[in-house]
Coordinates of C-alpha atoms and ligand atoms in Angstrom, one line a residue:
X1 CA 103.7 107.0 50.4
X2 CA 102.3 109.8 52.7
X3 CA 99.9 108.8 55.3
X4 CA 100.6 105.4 55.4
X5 CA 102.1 104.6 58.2
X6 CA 98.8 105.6 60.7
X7 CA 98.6 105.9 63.9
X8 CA 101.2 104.4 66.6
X9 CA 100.9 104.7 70.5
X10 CA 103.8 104.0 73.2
X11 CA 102.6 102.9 76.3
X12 CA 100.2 100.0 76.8
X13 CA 98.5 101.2 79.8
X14 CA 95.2 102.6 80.4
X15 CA 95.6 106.1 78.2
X16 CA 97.2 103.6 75.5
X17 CA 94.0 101.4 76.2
X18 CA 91.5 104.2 76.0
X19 CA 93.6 105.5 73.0
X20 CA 93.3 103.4 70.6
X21 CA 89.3 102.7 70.8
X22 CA 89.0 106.1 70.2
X23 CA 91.0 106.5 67.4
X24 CA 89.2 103.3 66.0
X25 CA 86.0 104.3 67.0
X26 CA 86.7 107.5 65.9
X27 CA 86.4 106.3 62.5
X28 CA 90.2 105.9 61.8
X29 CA 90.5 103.0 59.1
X30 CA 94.4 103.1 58.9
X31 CA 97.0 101.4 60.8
X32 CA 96.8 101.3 64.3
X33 CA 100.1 99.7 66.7
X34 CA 99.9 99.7 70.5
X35 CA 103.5 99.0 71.7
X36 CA 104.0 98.3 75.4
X37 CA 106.6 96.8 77.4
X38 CA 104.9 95.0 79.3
X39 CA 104.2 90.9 78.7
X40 CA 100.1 91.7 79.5
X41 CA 97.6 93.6 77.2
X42 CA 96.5 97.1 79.2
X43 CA 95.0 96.0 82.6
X44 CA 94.2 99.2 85.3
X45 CA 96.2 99.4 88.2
X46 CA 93.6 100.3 91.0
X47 CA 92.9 97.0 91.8
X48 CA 96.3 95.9 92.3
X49 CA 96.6 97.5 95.6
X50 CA 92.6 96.9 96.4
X51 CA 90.4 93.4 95.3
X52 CA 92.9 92.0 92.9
X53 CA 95.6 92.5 95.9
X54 CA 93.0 90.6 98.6
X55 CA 92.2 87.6 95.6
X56 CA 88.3 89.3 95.8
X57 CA 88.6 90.3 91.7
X58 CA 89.8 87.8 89.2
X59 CA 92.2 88.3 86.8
X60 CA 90.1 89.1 84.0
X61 CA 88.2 91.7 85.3
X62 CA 91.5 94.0 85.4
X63 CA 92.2 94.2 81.6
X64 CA 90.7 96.7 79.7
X65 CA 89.5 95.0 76.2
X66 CA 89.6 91.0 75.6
X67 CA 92.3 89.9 73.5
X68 CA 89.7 89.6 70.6
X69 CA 88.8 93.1 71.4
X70 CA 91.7 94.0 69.5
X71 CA 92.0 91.1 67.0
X72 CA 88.6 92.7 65.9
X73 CA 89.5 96.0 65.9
X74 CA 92.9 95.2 63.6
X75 CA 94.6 96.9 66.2
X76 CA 98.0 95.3 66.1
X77 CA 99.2 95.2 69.6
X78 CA 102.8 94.8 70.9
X79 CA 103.7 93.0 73.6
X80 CA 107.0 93.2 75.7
X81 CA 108.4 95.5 73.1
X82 CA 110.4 98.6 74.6
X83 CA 110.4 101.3 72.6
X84 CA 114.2 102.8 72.7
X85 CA 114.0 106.2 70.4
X86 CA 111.9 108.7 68.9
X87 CA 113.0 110.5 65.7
X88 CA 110.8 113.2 65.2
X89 CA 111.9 115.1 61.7
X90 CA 111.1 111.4 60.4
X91 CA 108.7 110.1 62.3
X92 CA 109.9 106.7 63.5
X93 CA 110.6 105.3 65.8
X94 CA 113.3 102.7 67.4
X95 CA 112.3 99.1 68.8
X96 CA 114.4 96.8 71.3
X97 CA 113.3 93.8 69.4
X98 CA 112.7 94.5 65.9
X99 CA 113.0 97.3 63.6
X100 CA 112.0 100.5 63.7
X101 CA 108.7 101.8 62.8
X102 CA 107.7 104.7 61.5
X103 CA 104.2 106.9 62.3
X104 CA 102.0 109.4 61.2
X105 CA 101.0 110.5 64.4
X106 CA 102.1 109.4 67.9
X107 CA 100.5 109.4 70.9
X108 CA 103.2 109.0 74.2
X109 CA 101.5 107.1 77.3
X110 CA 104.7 105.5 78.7
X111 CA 103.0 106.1 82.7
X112 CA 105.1 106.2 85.7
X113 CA 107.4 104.1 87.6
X114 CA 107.8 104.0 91.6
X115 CA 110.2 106.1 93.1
X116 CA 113.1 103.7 93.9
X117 CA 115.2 103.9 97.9
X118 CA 118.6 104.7 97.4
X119 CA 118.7 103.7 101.1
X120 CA 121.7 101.0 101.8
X121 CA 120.1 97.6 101.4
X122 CA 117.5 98.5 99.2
X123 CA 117.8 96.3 97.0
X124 CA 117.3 92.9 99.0
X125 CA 115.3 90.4 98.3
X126 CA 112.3 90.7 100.3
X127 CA 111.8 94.7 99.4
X128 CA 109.0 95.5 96.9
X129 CA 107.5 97.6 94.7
X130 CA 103.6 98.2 93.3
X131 CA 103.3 99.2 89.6
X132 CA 102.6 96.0 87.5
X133 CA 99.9 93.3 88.0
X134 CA 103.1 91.0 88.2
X135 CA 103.9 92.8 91.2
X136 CA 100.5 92.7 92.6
X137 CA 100.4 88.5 92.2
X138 CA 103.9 88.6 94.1
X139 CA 102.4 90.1 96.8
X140 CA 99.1 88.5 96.5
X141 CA 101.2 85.0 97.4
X142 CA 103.1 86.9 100.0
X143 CA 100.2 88.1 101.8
X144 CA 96.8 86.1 101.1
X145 CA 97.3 83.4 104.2
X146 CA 97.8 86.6 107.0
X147 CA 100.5 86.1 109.6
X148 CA 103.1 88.1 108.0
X149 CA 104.6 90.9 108.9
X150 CA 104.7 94.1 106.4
X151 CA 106.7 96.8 106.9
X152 CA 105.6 100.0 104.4
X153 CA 107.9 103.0 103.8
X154 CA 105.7 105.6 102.6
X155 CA 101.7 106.3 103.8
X156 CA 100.8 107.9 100.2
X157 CA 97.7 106.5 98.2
X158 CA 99.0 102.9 97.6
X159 CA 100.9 102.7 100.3
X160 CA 97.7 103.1 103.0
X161 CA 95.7 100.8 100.3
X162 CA 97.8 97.8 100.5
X163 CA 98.1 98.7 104.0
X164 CA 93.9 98.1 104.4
X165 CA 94.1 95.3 101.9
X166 CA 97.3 93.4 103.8
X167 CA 95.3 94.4 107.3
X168 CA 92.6 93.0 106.0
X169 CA 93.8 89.5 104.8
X170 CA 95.2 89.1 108.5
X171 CA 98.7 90.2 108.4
X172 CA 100.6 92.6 110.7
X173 CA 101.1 95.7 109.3
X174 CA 103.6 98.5 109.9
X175 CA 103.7 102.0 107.9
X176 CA 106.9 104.0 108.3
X177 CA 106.2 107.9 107.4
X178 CA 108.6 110.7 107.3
X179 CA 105.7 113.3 107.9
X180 CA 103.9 113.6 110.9
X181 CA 100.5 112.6 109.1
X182 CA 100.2 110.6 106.2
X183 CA 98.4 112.0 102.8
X184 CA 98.4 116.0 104.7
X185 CA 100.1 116.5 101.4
X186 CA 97.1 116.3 99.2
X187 CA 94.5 116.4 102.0
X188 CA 95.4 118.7 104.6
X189 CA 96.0 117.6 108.5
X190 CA 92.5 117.3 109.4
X191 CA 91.2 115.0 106.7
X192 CA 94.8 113.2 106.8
X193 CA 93.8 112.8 110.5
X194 CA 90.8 111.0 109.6
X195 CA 92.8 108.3 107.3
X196 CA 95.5 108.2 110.0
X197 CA 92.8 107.4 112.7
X198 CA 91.2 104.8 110.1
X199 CA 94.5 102.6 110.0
X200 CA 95.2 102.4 113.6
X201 CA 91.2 101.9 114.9
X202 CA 91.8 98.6 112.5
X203 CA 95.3 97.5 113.9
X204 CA 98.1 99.0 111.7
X205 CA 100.7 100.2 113.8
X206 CA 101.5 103.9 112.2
X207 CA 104.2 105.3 112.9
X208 CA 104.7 108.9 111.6
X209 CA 107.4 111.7 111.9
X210 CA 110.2 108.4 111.4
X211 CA 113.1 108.6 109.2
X212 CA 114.1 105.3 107.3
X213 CA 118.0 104.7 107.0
X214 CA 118.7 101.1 105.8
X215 CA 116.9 98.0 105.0
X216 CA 118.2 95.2 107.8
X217 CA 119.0 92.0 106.1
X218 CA 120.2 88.5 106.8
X219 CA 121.9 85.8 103.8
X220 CA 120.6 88.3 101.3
X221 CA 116.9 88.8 102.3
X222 CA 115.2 92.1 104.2
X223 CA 114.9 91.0 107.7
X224 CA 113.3 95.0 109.2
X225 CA 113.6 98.1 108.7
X226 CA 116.9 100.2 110.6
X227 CA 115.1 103.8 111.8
X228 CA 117.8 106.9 112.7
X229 CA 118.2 106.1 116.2
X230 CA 118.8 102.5 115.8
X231 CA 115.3 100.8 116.1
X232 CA 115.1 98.1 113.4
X233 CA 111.1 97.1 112.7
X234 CA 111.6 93.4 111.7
X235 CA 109.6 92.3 108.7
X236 CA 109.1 89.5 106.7
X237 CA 108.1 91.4 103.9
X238 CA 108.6 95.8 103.2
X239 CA 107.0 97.3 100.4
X240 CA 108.5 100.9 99.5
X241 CA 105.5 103.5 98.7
X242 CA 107.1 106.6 98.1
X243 CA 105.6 108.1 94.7
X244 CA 106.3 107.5 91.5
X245 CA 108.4 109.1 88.6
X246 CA 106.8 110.0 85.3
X247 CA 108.6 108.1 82.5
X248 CA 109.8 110.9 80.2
X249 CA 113.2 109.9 79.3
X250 CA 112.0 108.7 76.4
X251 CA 110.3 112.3 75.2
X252 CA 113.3 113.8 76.9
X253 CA 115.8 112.4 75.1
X254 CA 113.3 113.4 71.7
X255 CA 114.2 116.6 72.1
X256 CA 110.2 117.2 73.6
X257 CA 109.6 120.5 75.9
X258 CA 109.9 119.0 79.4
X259 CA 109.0 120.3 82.4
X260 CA 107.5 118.6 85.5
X261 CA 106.2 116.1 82.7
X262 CA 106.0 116.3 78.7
X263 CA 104.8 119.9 78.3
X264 CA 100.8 119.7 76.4
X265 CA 98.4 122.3 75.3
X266 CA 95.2 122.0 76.0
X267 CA 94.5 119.4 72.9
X268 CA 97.7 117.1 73.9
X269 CA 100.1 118.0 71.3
X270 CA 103.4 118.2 72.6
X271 CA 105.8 120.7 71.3
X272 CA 106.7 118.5 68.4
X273 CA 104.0 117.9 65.4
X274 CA 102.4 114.8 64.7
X275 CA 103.2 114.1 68.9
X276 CA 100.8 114.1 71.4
X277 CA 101.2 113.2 75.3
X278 CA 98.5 111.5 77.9
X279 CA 98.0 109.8 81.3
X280 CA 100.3 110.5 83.9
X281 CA 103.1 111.7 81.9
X282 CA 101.2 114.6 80.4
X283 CA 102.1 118.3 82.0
X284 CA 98.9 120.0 80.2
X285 CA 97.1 123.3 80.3
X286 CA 94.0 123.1 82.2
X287 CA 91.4 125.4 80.5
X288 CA 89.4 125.7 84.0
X289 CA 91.9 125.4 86.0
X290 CA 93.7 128.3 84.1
X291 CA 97.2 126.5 85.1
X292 CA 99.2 123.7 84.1
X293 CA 98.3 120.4 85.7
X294 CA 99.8 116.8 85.5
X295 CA 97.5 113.7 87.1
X296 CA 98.5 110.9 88.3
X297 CA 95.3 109.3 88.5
X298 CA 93.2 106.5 86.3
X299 CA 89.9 108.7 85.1
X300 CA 93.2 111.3 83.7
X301 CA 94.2 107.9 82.0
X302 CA 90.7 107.2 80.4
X303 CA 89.9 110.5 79.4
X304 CA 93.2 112.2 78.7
X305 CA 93.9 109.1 76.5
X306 CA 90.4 109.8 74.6
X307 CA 91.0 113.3 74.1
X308 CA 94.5 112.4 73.0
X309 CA 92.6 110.2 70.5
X310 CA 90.0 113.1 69.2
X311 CA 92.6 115.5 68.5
X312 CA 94.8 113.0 67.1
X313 CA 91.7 112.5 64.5
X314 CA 91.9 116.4 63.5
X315 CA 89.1 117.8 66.2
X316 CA 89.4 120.7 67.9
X317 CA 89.9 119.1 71.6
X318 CA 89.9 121.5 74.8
X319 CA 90.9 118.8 77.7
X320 CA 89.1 120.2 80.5
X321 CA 87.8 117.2 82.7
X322 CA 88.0 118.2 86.2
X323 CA 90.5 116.0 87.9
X324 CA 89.5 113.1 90.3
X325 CA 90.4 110.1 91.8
X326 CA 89.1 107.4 94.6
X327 CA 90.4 105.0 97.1
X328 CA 88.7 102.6 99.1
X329 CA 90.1 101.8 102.5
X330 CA 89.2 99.6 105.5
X331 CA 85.0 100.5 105.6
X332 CA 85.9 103.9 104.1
X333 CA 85.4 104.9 100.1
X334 CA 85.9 108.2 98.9
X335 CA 86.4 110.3 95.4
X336 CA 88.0 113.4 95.2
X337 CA 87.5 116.1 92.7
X338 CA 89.4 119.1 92.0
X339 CA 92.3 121.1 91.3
X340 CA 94.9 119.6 94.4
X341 CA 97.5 123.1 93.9
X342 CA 94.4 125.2 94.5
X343 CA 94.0 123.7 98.1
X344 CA 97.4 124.9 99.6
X345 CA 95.9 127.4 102.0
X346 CA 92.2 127.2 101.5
X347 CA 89.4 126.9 103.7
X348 CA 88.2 123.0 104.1
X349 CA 84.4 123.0 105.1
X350 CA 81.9 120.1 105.7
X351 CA 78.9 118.9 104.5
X352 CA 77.3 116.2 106.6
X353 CA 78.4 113.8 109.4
X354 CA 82.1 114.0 109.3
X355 CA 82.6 112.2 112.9
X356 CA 80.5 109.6 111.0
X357 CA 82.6 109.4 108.0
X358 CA 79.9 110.3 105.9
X359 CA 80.5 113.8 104.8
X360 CA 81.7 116.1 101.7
X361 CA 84.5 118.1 102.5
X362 CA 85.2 121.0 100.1
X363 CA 87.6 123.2 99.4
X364 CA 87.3 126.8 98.9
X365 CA 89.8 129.3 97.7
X366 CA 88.8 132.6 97.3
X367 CA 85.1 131.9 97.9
X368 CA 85.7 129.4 94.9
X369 CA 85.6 125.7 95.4
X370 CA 88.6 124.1 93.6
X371 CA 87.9 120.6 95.2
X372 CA 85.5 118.3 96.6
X373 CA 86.1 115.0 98.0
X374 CA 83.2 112.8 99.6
X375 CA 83.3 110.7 101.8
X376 CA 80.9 107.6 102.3
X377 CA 78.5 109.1 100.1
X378 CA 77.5 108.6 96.5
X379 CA 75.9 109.2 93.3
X380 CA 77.3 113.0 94.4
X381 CA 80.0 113.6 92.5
X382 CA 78.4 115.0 88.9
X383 CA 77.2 117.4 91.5
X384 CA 80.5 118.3 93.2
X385 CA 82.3 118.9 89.8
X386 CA 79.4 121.0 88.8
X387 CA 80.3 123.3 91.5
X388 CA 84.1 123.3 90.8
X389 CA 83.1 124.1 86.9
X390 CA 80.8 126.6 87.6
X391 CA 83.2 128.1 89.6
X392 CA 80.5 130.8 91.2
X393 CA 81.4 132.3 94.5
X394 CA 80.1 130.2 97.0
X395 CA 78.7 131.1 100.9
X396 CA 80.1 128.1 103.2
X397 CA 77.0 128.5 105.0
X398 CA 74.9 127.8 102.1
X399 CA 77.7 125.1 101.1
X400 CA 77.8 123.1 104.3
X401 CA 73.7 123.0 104.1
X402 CA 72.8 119.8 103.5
X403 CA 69.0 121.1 102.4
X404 CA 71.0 123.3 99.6
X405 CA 71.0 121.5 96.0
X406 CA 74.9 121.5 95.4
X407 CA 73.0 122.1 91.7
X408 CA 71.9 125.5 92.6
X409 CA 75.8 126.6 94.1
Ligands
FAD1 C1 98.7 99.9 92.7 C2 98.1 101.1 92.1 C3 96.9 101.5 92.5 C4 96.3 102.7 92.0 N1 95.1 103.1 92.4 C5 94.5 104.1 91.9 C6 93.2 104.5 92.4 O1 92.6 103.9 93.3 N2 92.6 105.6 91.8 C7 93.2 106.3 90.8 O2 92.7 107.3 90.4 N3 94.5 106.0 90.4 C8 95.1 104.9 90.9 N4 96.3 104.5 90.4 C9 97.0 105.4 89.4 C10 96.6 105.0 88.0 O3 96.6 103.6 87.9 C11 97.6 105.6 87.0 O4 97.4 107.0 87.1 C12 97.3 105.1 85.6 O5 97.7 103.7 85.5 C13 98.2 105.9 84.6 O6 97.9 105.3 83.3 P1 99.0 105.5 82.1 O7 98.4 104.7 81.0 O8 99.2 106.9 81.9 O9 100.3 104.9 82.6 P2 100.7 103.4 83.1 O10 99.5 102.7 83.7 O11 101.9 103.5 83.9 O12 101.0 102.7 81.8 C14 102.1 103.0 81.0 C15 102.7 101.8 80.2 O13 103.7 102.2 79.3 C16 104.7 101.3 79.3 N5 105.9 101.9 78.8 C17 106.7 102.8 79.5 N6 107.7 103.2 78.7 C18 107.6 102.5 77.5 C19 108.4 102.4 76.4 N7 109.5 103.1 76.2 N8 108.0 101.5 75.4 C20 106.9 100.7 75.5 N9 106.1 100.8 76.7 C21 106.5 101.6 77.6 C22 104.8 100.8 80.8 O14 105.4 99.6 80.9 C23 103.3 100.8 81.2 O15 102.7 99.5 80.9 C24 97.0 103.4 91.0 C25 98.2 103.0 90.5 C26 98.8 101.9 91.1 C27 100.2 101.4 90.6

């Protein structure tokens, strides 16, 4: 019978989360599967590196809906179920545990993985990885008492959080970065600066421009770190922090347009019909941006996955949230706005105390601001993504005036 098979979403994370209430509260009556391969229902991950890390949130406050949540909903929720193969001229799907299922329309939110070392020795017990809330429990045990010693390859986002949060708890605390300043990448070398000078004013010994070659070990465990030139940093624990992978395979193997992600328009549909993409997977045409753009960030998870869920319904979805993200380090919080390619090259200027750490720092490419990203100050950020949307040319001077309404920019 057509149109009875309803909706089906891969990926039990956060867009899969946000997916599926909006589809339901859409005012889809049909079928609706979540199928994720993971043993929890959707939790967020920012947390795991932050207050669920230190043992300061409890486990409960990391899941998205309550397990009645979708028991009311009749949203029929895998757990632990892989899904193996998509068949897109008949719309089903392949399962590693029972049979296959077929859809009417499929929404893929299969996340990211961390980028695994392919260093000798990587895989000894005592090296570790952040993705999953089992992960962050592991290290939780590891780390919650202080007095250990973590070594951390990689000074990316989650790499400097767990760096704070392990600091924090007591521990010692070692990052190991290839670059000479950790997050320049996405933030420049001034603002990178500013992190890099946050970790060591609170006792993490950086140590930048350092090339990783092997993971020292004794009777099977990680014992250190072996650095070209024949330093080992001894550890009793190392986490590796160096990015993460988009899980496309899946799509790939579909036969879906790939390219740096699972190729979207602007409403989420992939190149197949019937299949949409969201969350960190999604490669997808940014209407203000004017550019493709993939996120790997949790409001692209909670909106992408709603959009994904309104055009998915039949609406005519333009997917134009402005892209942002937070951390919170040490005494330092910040949210970032903005399109990150649009930075290589521009003009960073500064609104208020940035010696302080209480400052907006924007980002302006020709006399546009593409980003924004405050620091220590709040209830702001409407504002700041009104000025990227609007999009006007900006004067810095008027910019960098804290008596100037960003409103009026
Ligand atoms: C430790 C940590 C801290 C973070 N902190 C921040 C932060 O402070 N701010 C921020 O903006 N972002 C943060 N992020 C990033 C943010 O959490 C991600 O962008 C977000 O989780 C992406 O959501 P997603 O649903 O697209 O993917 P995921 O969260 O990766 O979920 C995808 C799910 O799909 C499942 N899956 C994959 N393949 C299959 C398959 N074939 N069959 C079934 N299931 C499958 C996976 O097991 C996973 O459960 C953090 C991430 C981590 C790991």
């Amino acid at each position: 019978m057509a149109n009875s098979e309803g909706f089906v979403v891969v990926g039990a994370g956060l867009t899969g989360a946000s997916a599926v209430r909006g589809i339901r509260e859409g005012g889809f009556l049909g079928r609706i599967r979540l199928i994720g391969a993971e043993a929890h229902r959707p939790y967020i991950r920012p947390p795991l590196s932050k207050d669920y890390l230190s043992g300061s949130a409890d486990r409960e406050s990391v899941f998205v809906d309550s397990e009645a949540w979708y028991v009311e909903n009749n949203i029929e929720l895998f757990h632990s179920t892989t899904v193996t193969a998509i068949h897109p001229a008949e719309h089903r799907l392949d399962l590693d545990n029972s049979m296959p299922i077929g859809y009417d329309k499929l929404l893929l939110a299969t996340g990211s993985a961390p980028r695994r070392l392919t260093i000798p020795n990587a895989d000894l017990d005592g090296v570790h990885y952040l993705r999953t809330l089992d992960d962050s429990e592991t290290l939780h045990n590891l780390l919650a008492e202080g007095g250990r010693s973590l070594v951390l390859i990689g000074s990316g986002w989650i790499g400097m959080e767990v760096a704070a949060t392990a600091r924090t708890l007591g521990n010692e605390v070692t990052i190991l970065e290839r670059n000479p300043i950790p997050l320049a990448d996405a933030l420049g070398d001034e603002l990178g600066t500013m992190f890099a000078d946050l970790h060591t004013e609170n006792g993490v010994d950086l140590r930048a421009s350092v090339v990783v070659e092997s993971i020292a070990g004794k009777d099977g465990r990680a014992t250190g770190v072996a650095l070209a030139g024949g330093e080992v940093v001894s550890a009793d624990l190392v986490l590796v922090a160096v990015g993460v992978i988009p899980n496309i395979g899946l799509a790939d193997a579909a036969g879906l347009a790939i390219d740096n992600g699972v190729l979207v328009d602007a409403s989420l549909q992939t190149s197949e019909p019937d299949i949409y993409a969201a969350g960190d997977i999604a490669n997808a045409y940014h209407p203000v941006a004017g550019m493709r753009l993939r996120s790997e960030h949790w409001a692209n998870a909670l909106n992408g996955g709603k959009a994904a869920a309104r055009s998915m319904l039949g609406e005519k979805v333009s997917y134009d949230n402005i892209p942002y993200f937070y951390t919170d380090q040490f005494d330092l919080g910040m949210e970032y706005s903005g399109f990150g390619p649009l930075t290589q090259g521009a003009e960073v200027v500064y609104r208020g105390d940035r010696a302080g750490r209480e400052f907006i720092a924007f980002w302006l490419a020709g006399g546009r601001v593409v980003a924004g990203m405050n620091v220590n100050v709040w209830d702001v950020n409407d504002a700041v993504q009104g000025v990227i949307r609007r999009a006007n040319f900006v004067d810095p001077a008027r910019l960098v005036d804290e008596n100037v309404p960003l409103e009026s920019l």
